[in-house]
Amino acid sequence: MKDFFPLYMTYRNRLAQSELFCGLTEAVLDEMLSHYRFESWNKGSQHDSRIALQRFYVILEGRMELVQVNPLTGKQMTLFILKEGDVYDVLSLLDGRKHEIIPVALDDLKLLSAPLDQVRDWIKQHTEFNKNFMPYLGKRIRSREALATDLGLYDTETRLARLVLRYATLNGVPDNSVGQGIDVNLLHDLSNEALAQMIGSARQVVNRHLQGMKKEGVLHFENHRLIVDNLEKLSQHAAERTRI
């Protein structure tokens, strides 16, 4: 990306505020941006996982869903929903192997992408970038561990509560306040089927549990947005039931 690109300064500022790139000097950011190119993905588009063998993607705007599919049954499971400042794909960056995961644009996505080998060089050359990368990698590993734990140890209602709680309290603080509630931005506009794919369940089961939480005053939906009304009750739902 050239520095005369119309939104160059906007994108540099967004990089500077993200977990991976915060603390880097303007000179380093400019050098990195010279290797990036701007890309846009249309909402709903799916992309071949092999793209991650060549390029490393930084989300500037929008949400990206990472999905795995059983090739025999077509059954899908959502592993992550990535947001602005997140990157794809960490595993292919580390080991250079194909990662059987499908990136899907939940919104119109704006991204920057750079050659994979170039990003590996940055990890070696730039101490601050390396220092940022390790905690980010740890966070992603913990997220994968949390998913495995939920599937193995908790019943469906608890898995659903833990999912909503996890996305409502990213970085340990409410994602966004709406009135007296918490707007779970990353889950807005998602169908019950999509939520079910995130916890290994079925649409009808998720719908039943959501209606139950709604009656209890735990959460509600407003213009296709999921709002948590009582974080304490949600936390109780997320902790009280284990798989029998």
PDB file of C-alpha atoms in Angstrom:
ATOM      1  CA  MET A   1       0.000   0.000   0.000  1.00  0.00           C
ATOM      2  CA  LYS A   2       1.375   3.398  -1.000  1.00  0.00           C
ATOM      3  CA  ASP A   3       1.275   6.346   1.390  1.00  0.00           C
ATOM      4  CA  PHE A   4      -0.793   8.337  -1.114  1.00  0.00           C
ATOM      5  CA  PHE A   5      -3.628   5.770  -0.874  1.00  0.00           C
ATOM      6  CA  PRO A   6      -6.735   7.840   0.095  1.00  0.00           C
ATOM      7  CA  LEU A   7      -7.317   6.093   3.442  1.00  0.00           C
ATOM      8  CA  TYR A   8      -3.669   5.385   4.239  1.00  0.00           C
ATOM      9  CA  MET A   9      -3.588   7.400   7.479  1.00  0.00           C
ATOM     10  CA  THR A  10      -6.911   5.959   8.618  1.00  0.00           C
ATOM     11  CA  TYR A  11      -5.681   2.403   8.184  1.00  0.00           C
ATOM     12  CA  ARG A  12      -2.322   3.151   9.781  1.00  0.00           C
ATOM     13  CA  ASN A  13      -4.128   4.557  12.829  1.00  0.00           C
ATOM     14  CA  ARG A  14      -6.317   1.463  13.037  1.00  0.00           C
ATOM     15  CA  LEU A  15      -3.265  -0.776  12.911  1.00  0.00           C
ATOM     16  CA  ALA A  16      -1.591   1.273  15.624  1.00  0.00           C
ATOM     17  CA  GLN A  17      -4.588   0.714  17.907  1.00  0.00           C
ATOM     18  CA  SER A  18      -4.783  -3.056  17.360  1.00  0.00           C
ATOM     19  CA  GLU A  19      -3.306  -5.669  19.683  1.00  0.00           C
ATOM     20  CA  LEU A  20      -0.652  -6.869  17.253  1.00  0.00           C
ATOM     21  CA  PHE A  21       0.595  -3.495  16.084  1.00  0.00           C
ATOM     22  CA  CYS A  22       0.241  -1.243  19.123  1.00  0.00           C
ATOM     23  CA  GLY A  23       3.493   0.276  20.363  1.00  0.00           C
ATOM     24  CA  LEU A  24       5.205   0.130  16.973  1.00  0.00           C
ATOM     25  CA  THR A  25       6.814   3.311  15.702  1.00  0.00           C
ATOM     26  CA  GLU A  26       5.339   5.179  12.756  1.00  0.00           C
ATOM     27  CA  ALA A  27       8.427   4.280  10.735  1.00  0.00           C
ATOM     28  CA  VAL A  28       7.900   0.565  11.369  1.00  0.00           C
ATOM     29  CA  LEU A  29       4.177   0.826  10.604  1.00  0.00           C
ATOM     30  CA  ASP A  30       4.952   2.631   7.347  1.00  0.00           C
ATOM     31  CA  GLU A  31       7.482  -0.031   6.394  1.00  0.00           C
ATOM     32  CA  MET A  32       4.932  -2.775   7.118  1.00  0.00           C
ATOM     33  CA  LEU A  33       2.173  -0.999   5.220  1.00  0.00           C
ATOM     34  CA  SER A  34       4.401  -0.818   2.163  1.00  0.00           C
ATOM     35  CA  HIS A  35       4.036  -4.620   1.963  1.00  0.00           C
ATOM     36  CA  TYR A  36       0.298  -4.711   2.595  1.00  0.00           C
ATOM     37  CA  ARG A  37      -2.425  -4.477  -0.001  1.00  0.00           C
ATOM     38  CA  PHE A  38      -6.026  -3.476   0.608  1.00  0.00           C
ATOM     39  CA  GLU A  39      -8.791  -6.033   0.001  1.00  0.00           C
ATOM     40  CA  SER A  40     -12.558  -6.058   0.388  1.00  0.00           C
ATOM     41  CA  TRP A  41     -14.795  -9.108   0.749  1.00  0.00           C
ATOM     42  CA  ASN A  42     -18.534  -8.939   0.181  1.00  0.00           C
ATOM     43  CA  LYS A  43     -20.887  -9.941   2.972  1.00  0.00           C
ATOM     44  CA  GLY A  44     -21.663 -13.663   2.810  1.00  0.00           C
ATOM     45  CA  SER A  45     -18.662 -14.548   0.648  1.00  0.00           C
ATOM     46  CA  GLN A  46     -16.688 -17.693   1.470  1.00  0.00           C
ATOM     47  CA  HIS A  47     -13.015 -18.078   0.646  1.00  0.00           C
ATOM     48  CA  ASP A  48     -10.720 -21.023   0.033  1.00  0.00           C
ATOM     49  CA  SER A  49      -8.606 -21.867   3.069  1.00  0.00           C
ATOM     50  CA  ARG A  50      -5.537 -22.101   0.810  1.00  0.00           C
ATOM     51  CA  ILE A  51      -5.344 -18.307   0.655  1.00  0.00           C
ATOM     52  CA  ALA A  52      -3.818 -18.440   4.148  1.00  0.00           C
ATOM     53  CA  LEU A  53      -0.831 -20.356   2.767  1.00  0.00           C
ATOM     54  CA  GLN A  54       0.177 -17.276   0.798  1.00  0.00           C
ATOM     55  CA  ARG A  55      -1.055 -14.214   2.670  1.00  0.00           C
ATOM     56  CA  PHE A  56      -1.721 -12.955   6.197  1.00  0.00           C
ATOM     57  CA  TYR A  57      -4.885 -10.918   6.738  1.00  0.00           C
ATOM     58  CA  VAL A  58      -5.638  -8.090   9.173  1.00  0.00           C
ATOM     59  CA  ILE A  59      -9.285  -7.103   9.634  1.00  0.00           C
ATOM     60  CA  LEU A  60      -9.847  -3.363   9.387  1.00  0.00           C
ATOM     61  CA  GLU A  61     -13.626  -3.369   9.449  1.00  0.00           C
ATOM     62  CA  GLY A  62     -16.350  -6.003   9.790  1.00  0.00           C
ATOM     63  CA  ARG A  63     -16.552  -9.534  11.155  1.00  0.00           C
ATOM     64  CA  MET A  64     -15.030 -12.749   9.836  1.00  0.00           C
ATOM     65  CA  GLU A  65     -16.434 -16.157  10.750  1.00  0.00           C
ATOM     66  CA  LEU A  66     -14.077 -19.147  10.768  1.00  0.00           C
ATOM     67  CA  VAL A  67     -15.943 -22.361   9.952  1.00  0.00           C
ATOM     68  CA  GLN A  68     -15.042 -26.033   9.743  1.00  0.00           C
ATOM     69  CA  VAL A  69     -17.201 -28.387   7.662  1.00  0.00           C
ATOM     70  CA  ASN A  70     -17.575 -32.164   7.740  1.00  0.00           C
ATOM     71  CA  PRO A  71     -17.077 -33.063   4.043  1.00  0.00           C
ATOM     72  CA  LEU A  72     -19.252 -36.177   4.358  1.00  0.00           C
ATOM     73  CA  THR A  73     -22.272 -34.710   6.137  1.00  0.00           C
ATOM     74  CA  GLY A  74     -21.964 -31.003   5.393  1.00  0.00           C
ATOM     75  CA  LYS A  75     -22.380 -30.255   9.087  1.00  0.00           C
ATOM     76  CA  GLN A  76     -20.710 -26.985  10.058  1.00  0.00           C
ATOM     77  CA  MET A  77     -19.157 -25.646  13.224  1.00  0.00           C
ATOM     78  CA  THR A  78     -18.069 -22.072  13.846  1.00  0.00           C
ATOM     79  CA  LEU A  79     -14.766 -21.876  15.709  1.00  0.00           C
ATOM     80  CA  PHE A  80     -14.309 -18.115  15.987  1.00  0.00           C
ATOM     81  CA  ILE A  81     -15.811 -14.810  15.029  1.00  0.00           C
ATOM     82  CA  LEU A  82     -13.011 -12.340  14.392  1.00  0.00           C
ATOM     83  CA  LYS A  83     -13.370  -8.582  14.703  1.00  0.00           C
ATOM     84  CA  GLU A  84     -11.526  -5.416  13.726  1.00  0.00           C
ATOM     85  CA  GLY A  85      -7.851  -5.787  14.641  1.00  0.00           C
ATOM     86  CA  ASP A  86      -7.888  -9.599  14.537  1.00  0.00           C
ATOM     87  CA  VAL A  87      -5.814 -11.567  12.045  1.00  0.00           C
ATOM     88  CA  TYR A  88      -6.184 -14.648   9.846  1.00  0.00           C
ATOM     89  CA  ASP A  89      -4.555 -17.172   9.865  1.00  0.00           C
ATOM     90  CA  VAL A  90      -2.230 -17.653  12.829  1.00  0.00           C
ATOM     91  CA  LEU A  91      -1.765 -21.424  12.411  1.00  0.00           C
ATOM     92  CA  SER A  92      -0.674 -21.283   8.772  1.00  0.00           C
ATOM     93  CA  LEU A  93       1.667 -18.433   9.675  1.00  0.00           C
ATOM     94  CA  LEU A  94       3.322 -20.597  12.325  1.00  0.00           C
ATOM     95  CA  ASP A  95       3.651 -23.960  10.588  1.00  0.00           C
ATOM     96  CA  GLY A  96       3.141 -23.230   6.880  1.00  0.00           C
ATOM     97  CA  ARG A  97       0.527 -25.973   6.597  1.00  0.00           C
ATOM     98  CA  LYS A  98      -2.977 -25.810   5.175  1.00  0.00           C
ATOM     99  CA  HIS A  99      -5.580 -25.089   7.833  1.00  0.00           C
ATOM    100  CA  GLU A 100      -8.901 -26.753   7.009  1.00  0.00           C
ATOM    101  CA  ILE A 101     -10.983 -23.774   7.983  1.00  0.00           C
ATOM    102  CA  ILE A 102     -13.228 -21.598   5.815  1.00  0.00           C
ATOM    103  CA  PRO A 103     -13.199 -17.819   6.292  1.00  0.00           C
ATOM    104  CA  VAL A 104     -16.643 -16.267   5.773  1.00  0.00           C
ATOM    105  CA  ALA A 105     -17.468 -12.558   5.652  1.00  0.00           C
ATOM    106  CA  LEU A 106     -20.308 -11.898   8.114  1.00  0.00           C
ATOM    107  CA  ASP A 107     -20.271  -8.246   7.034  1.00  0.00           C
ATOM    108  CA  ASP A 108     -18.709  -6.369   4.156  1.00  0.00           C
ATOM    109  CA  LEU A 109     -15.076  -6.814   5.159  1.00  0.00           C
ATOM    110  CA  LYS A 110     -12.164  -4.451   4.715  1.00  0.00           C
ATOM    111  CA  LEU A 111      -8.772  -6.083   5.145  1.00  0.00           C
ATOM    112  CA  LEU A 112      -5.066  -5.662   4.662  1.00  0.00           C
ATOM    113  CA  SER A 113      -3.040  -8.634   3.477  1.00  0.00           C
ATOM    114  CA  ALA A 114       0.704  -9.218   3.326  1.00  0.00           C
ATOM    115  CA  PRO A 115       2.865 -12.118   2.099  1.00  0.00           C
ATOM    116  CA  LEU A 116       3.237 -14.784   4.767  1.00  0.00           C
ATOM    117  CA  ASP A 117       7.038 -14.884   4.580  1.00  0.00           C
ATOM    118  CA  GLN A 118       7.178 -11.131   5.085  1.00  0.00           C
ATOM    119  CA  VAL A 119       5.150 -11.386   8.306  1.00  0.00           C
ATOM    120  CA  ARG A 120       7.464 -14.138   9.557  1.00  0.00           C
ATOM    121  CA  ASP A 121      10.387 -11.789   8.937  1.00  0.00           C
ATOM    122  CA  TRP A 122       8.665  -9.062  10.980  1.00  0.00           C
ATOM    123  CA  ILE A 123       8.317 -11.437  13.918  1.00  0.00           C
ATOM    124  CA  LYS A 124      12.078 -12.032  13.780  1.00  0.00           C
ATOM    125  CA  GLN A 125      13.118  -8.438  13.105  1.00  0.00           C
ATOM    126  CA  HIS A 126      10.795  -6.323  15.247  1.00  0.00           C
ATOM    127  CA  THR A 127      10.922  -6.999  18.977  1.00  0.00           C
ATOM    128  CA  GLU A 128       7.739  -5.066  19.770  1.00  0.00           C
ATOM    129  CA  PHE A 129       5.789  -6.926  17.104  1.00  0.00           C
ATOM    130  CA  ASN A 130       7.044 -10.236  18.491  1.00  0.00           C
ATOM    131  CA  LYS A 131       6.086  -9.167  22.028  1.00  0.00           C
ATOM    132  CA  ASN A 132       2.566  -8.348  20.835  1.00  0.00           C
ATOM    133  CA  PHE A 133       2.259 -11.535  18.820  1.00  0.00           C
ATOM    134  CA  MET A 134       2.853 -13.966  21.684  1.00  0.00           C
ATOM    135  CA  PRO A 135       0.001 -12.735  23.958  1.00  0.00           C
ATOM    136  CA  TYR A 136      -2.326 -12.599  20.950  1.00  0.00           C
ATOM    137  CA  LEU A 137      -1.410 -16.175  20.070  1.00  0.00           C
ATOM    138  CA  GLY A 138      -2.021 -17.181  23.688  1.00  0.00           C
ATOM    139  CA  LYS A 139      -5.480 -15.594  23.601  1.00  0.00           C
ATOM    140  CA  ARG A 140      -6.415 -17.518  20.475  1.00  0.00           C
ATOM    141  CA  ILE A 141      -5.203 -20.784  21.999  1.00  0.00           C
ATOM    142  CA  ARG A 142      -7.264 -20.106  25.131  1.00  0.00           C
ATOM    143  CA  SER A 143     -10.335 -19.480  22.966  1.00  0.00           C
ATOM    144  CA  ARG A 144      -9.882 -22.838  21.236  1.00  0.00           C
ATOM    145  CA  GLU A 145      -9.384 -24.492  24.633  1.00  0.00           C
ATOM    146  CA  ALA A 146     -12.573 -22.874  25.946  1.00  0.00           C
ATOM    147  CA  LEU A 147     -14.535 -24.258  22.989  1.00  0.00           C
ATOM    148  CA  ALA A 148     -13.208 -27.777  23.577  1.00  0.00           C
ATOM    149  CA  THR A 149     -13.978 -27.507  27.292  1.00  0.00           C
ATOM    150  CA  ASP A 150     -17.523 -26.306  26.646  1.00  0.00           C
ATOM    151  CA  LEU A 151     -18.250 -29.152  24.221  1.00  0.00           C
ATOM    152  CA  GLY A 152     -16.840 -31.796  26.525  1.00  0.00           C
ATOM    153  CA  LEU A 153     -17.984 -30.691  29.970  1.00  0.00           C
ATOM    154  CA  TYR A 154     -21.182 -28.646  29.739  1.00  0.00           C
ATOM    155  CA  ASP A 155     -24.773 -29.148  28.649  1.00  0.00           C
ATOM    156  CA  THR A 156     -26.283 -27.151  25.806  1.00  0.00           C
ATOM    157  CA  GLU A 157     -27.867 -24.376  27.878  1.00  0.00           C
ATOM    158  CA  THR A 158     -24.621 -23.774  29.724  1.00  0.00           C
ATOM    159  CA  ARG A 159     -22.619 -23.791  26.482  1.00  0.00           C
ATOM    160  CA  LEU A 160     -24.955 -21.161  25.069  1.00  0.00           C
ATOM    161  CA  ALA A 161     -24.659 -18.999  28.179  1.00  0.00           C
ATOM    162  CA  ARG A 162     -20.873 -19.326  28.144  1.00  0.00           C
ATOM    163  CA  LEU A 163     -20.775 -18.347  24.466  1.00  0.00           C
ATOM    164  CA  VAL A 164     -22.835 -15.196  25.024  1.00  0.00           C
ATOM    165  CA  LEU A 165     -20.856 -14.330  28.156  1.00  0.00           C
ATOM    166  CA  ARG A 166     -17.547 -14.775  26.347  1.00  0.00           C
ATOM    167  CA  TYR A 167     -18.497 -12.414  23.533  1.00  0.00           C
ATOM    168  CA  ALA A 168     -20.219  -9.946  25.873  1.00  0.00           C
ATOM    169  CA  THR A 169     -17.144  -9.538  28.046  1.00  0.00           C
ATOM    170  CA  LEU A 170     -14.273  -9.480  25.592  1.00  0.00           C
ATOM    171  CA  ASN A 171     -11.105  -8.246  27.307  1.00  0.00           C
ATOM    172  CA  GLY A 172     -12.917  -8.534  30.630  1.00  0.00           C
ATOM    173  CA  VAL A 173     -15.192  -5.527  30.104  1.00  0.00           C
ATOM    174  CA  PRO A 174     -18.636  -5.098  28.525  1.00  0.00           C
ATOM    175  CA  ASP A 175     -18.373  -4.933  24.748  1.00  0.00           C
ATOM    176  CA  ASN A 176     -20.796  -2.034  24.408  1.00  0.00           C
ATOM    177  CA  SER A 177     -23.524  -0.623  26.638  1.00  0.00           C
ATOM    178  CA  VAL A 178     -27.065  -0.010  25.429  1.00  0.00           C
ATOM    179  CA  GLY A 179     -29.240   1.519  28.150  1.00  0.00           C
ATOM    180  CA  GLN A 180     -28.823  -0.772  31.107  1.00  0.00           C
ATOM    181  CA  GLY A 181     -27.751  -3.737  28.988  1.00  0.00           C
ATOM    182  CA  ILE A 182     -24.710  -4.974  27.105  1.00  0.00           C
ATOM    183  CA  ASP A 183     -24.857  -5.016  23.326  1.00  0.00           C
ATOM    184  CA  VAL A 184     -23.054  -8.165  22.158  1.00  0.00           C
ATOM    185  CA  ASN A 185     -21.812  -6.643  18.911  1.00  0.00           C
ATOM    186  CA  LEU A 186     -20.077  -9.696  17.501  1.00  0.00           C
ATOM    187  CA  LEU A 187     -23.247 -11.795  17.710  1.00  0.00           C
ATOM    188  CA  HIS A 188     -25.679  -9.332  16.155  1.00  0.00           C
ATOM    189  CA  ASP A 189     -27.731 -10.448  13.146  1.00  0.00           C
ATOM    190  CA  LEU A 190     -26.851 -14.108  13.771  1.00  0.00           C
ATOM    191  CA  SER A 191     -29.657 -16.640  13.371  1.00  0.00           C
ATOM    192  CA  ASN A 192     -30.374 -19.328  15.944  1.00  0.00           C
ATOM    193  CA  GLU A 193     -28.910 -21.767  13.433  1.00  0.00           C
ATOM    194  CA  ALA A 194     -25.656 -19.797  13.402  1.00  0.00           C
ATOM    195  CA  LEU A 195     -25.545 -19.694  17.207  1.00  0.00           C
ATOM    196  CA  ALA A 196     -26.181 -23.440  17.274  1.00  0.00           C
ATOM    197  CA  GLN A 197     -23.189 -23.992  14.978  1.00  0.00           C
ATOM    198  CA  MET A 198     -21.024 -22.183  17.519  1.00  0.00           C
ATOM    199  CA  ILE A 199     -21.878 -24.588  20.358  1.00  0.00           C
ATOM    200  CA  GLY A 200     -22.435 -27.885  18.534  1.00  0.00           C
ATOM    201  CA  SER A 201     -26.202 -27.924  18.935  1.00  0.00           C
ATOM    202  CA  ALA A 202     -29.420 -27.588  16.917  1.00  0.00           C
ATOM    203  CA  ARG A 203     -31.452 -24.512  16.056  1.00  0.00           C
ATOM    204  CA  GLN A 204     -34.574 -25.672  17.910  1.00  0.00           C
ATOM    205  CA  VAL A 205     -32.623 -26.353  21.097  1.00  0.00           C
ATOM    206  CA  VAL A 206     -30.916 -22.961  21.012  1.00  0.00           C
ATOM    207  CA  ASN A 207     -34.244 -21.233  20.399  1.00  0.00           C
ATOM    208  CA  ARG A 208     -35.769 -22.931  23.447  1.00  0.00           C
ATOM    209  CA  HIS A 209     -32.907 -21.905  25.714  1.00  0.00           C
ATOM    210  CA  LEU A 210     -32.880 -18.331  24.416  1.00  0.00           C
ATOM    211  CA  GLN A 211     -36.598 -18.020  25.097  1.00  0.00           C
ATOM    212  CA  GLY A 212     -36.029 -19.331  28.611  1.00  0.00           C
ATOM    213  CA  MET A 213     -33.287 -16.776  29.284  1.00  0.00           C
ATOM    214  CA  LYS A 214     -35.473 -14.051  27.821  1.00  0.00           C
ATOM    215  CA  LYS A 215     -38.311 -14.912  30.240  1.00  0.00           C
ATOM    216  CA  GLU A 216     -35.847 -14.791  33.142  1.00  0.00           C
ATOM    217  CA  GLY A 217     -34.716 -11.302  32.144  1.00  0.00           C
ATOM    218  CA  VAL A 218     -31.207 -12.465  31.242  1.00  0.00           C
ATOM    219  CA  LEU A 219     -31.228 -11.133  27.675  1.00  0.00           C
ATOM    220  CA  HIS A 220     -33.421  -9.940  24.840  1.00  0.00           C
ATOM    221  CA  PHE A 221     -33.229  -9.173  21.135  1.00  0.00           C
ATOM    222  CA  GLU A 222     -33.656  -5.682  19.741  1.00  0.00           C
ATOM    223  CA  ASN A 223     -33.523  -5.024  15.995  1.00  0.00           C
ATOM    224  CA  HIS A 224     -31.597  -8.278  15.472  1.00  0.00           C
ATOM    225  CA  ARG A 225     -29.111  -7.331  18.203  1.00  0.00           C
ATOM    226  CA  LEU A 226     -28.508  -9.527  21.238  1.00  0.00           C
ATOM    227  CA  ILE A 227     -28.653  -7.476  24.450  1.00  0.00           C
ATOM    228  CA  VAL A 228     -27.603  -8.902  27.822  1.00  0.00           C
ATOM    229  CA  ASP A 229     -29.851  -7.406  30.509  1.00  0.00           C
ATOM    230  CA  ASN A 230     -28.473  -9.180  33.572  1.00  0.00           C
ATOM    231  CA  LEU A 231     -24.795 -10.125  33.453  1.00  0.00           C
ATOM    232  CA  GLU A 232     -24.933 -11.744  36.899  1.00  0.00           C
ATOM    233  CA  LYS A 233     -27.740 -14.105  35.904  1.00  0.00           C
ATOM    234  CA  LEU A 234     -25.966 -14.906  32.646  1.00  0.00           C
ATOM    235  CA  SER A 235     -22.820 -15.756  34.617  1.00  0.00           C
ATOM    236  CA  GLN A 236     -24.872 -18.082  36.812  1.00  0.00           C
ATOM    237  CA  HIS A 237     -26.236 -19.872  33.750  1.00  0.00           C
ATOM    238  CA  ALA A 238     -22.683 -20.174  32.422  1.00  0.00           C
ATOM    239  CA  ALA A 239     -21.416 -21.852  35.574  1.00  0.00           C
ATOM    240  CA  GLU A 240     -24.131 -24.008  37.049  1.00  0.00           C
ATOM    241  CA  ARG A 241     -24.541 -27.090  34.853  1.00  0.00           C
ATOM    242  CA  THR A 242     -22.008 -29.710  33.831  1.00  0.00           C
ATOM    243  CA  ARG A 243     -22.531 -32.548  31.388  1.00  0.00           C
ATOM    244  CA  ILE A 244     -23.912 -35.704  33.014  1.00  0.00           C
TER     245      ILE A 244
END
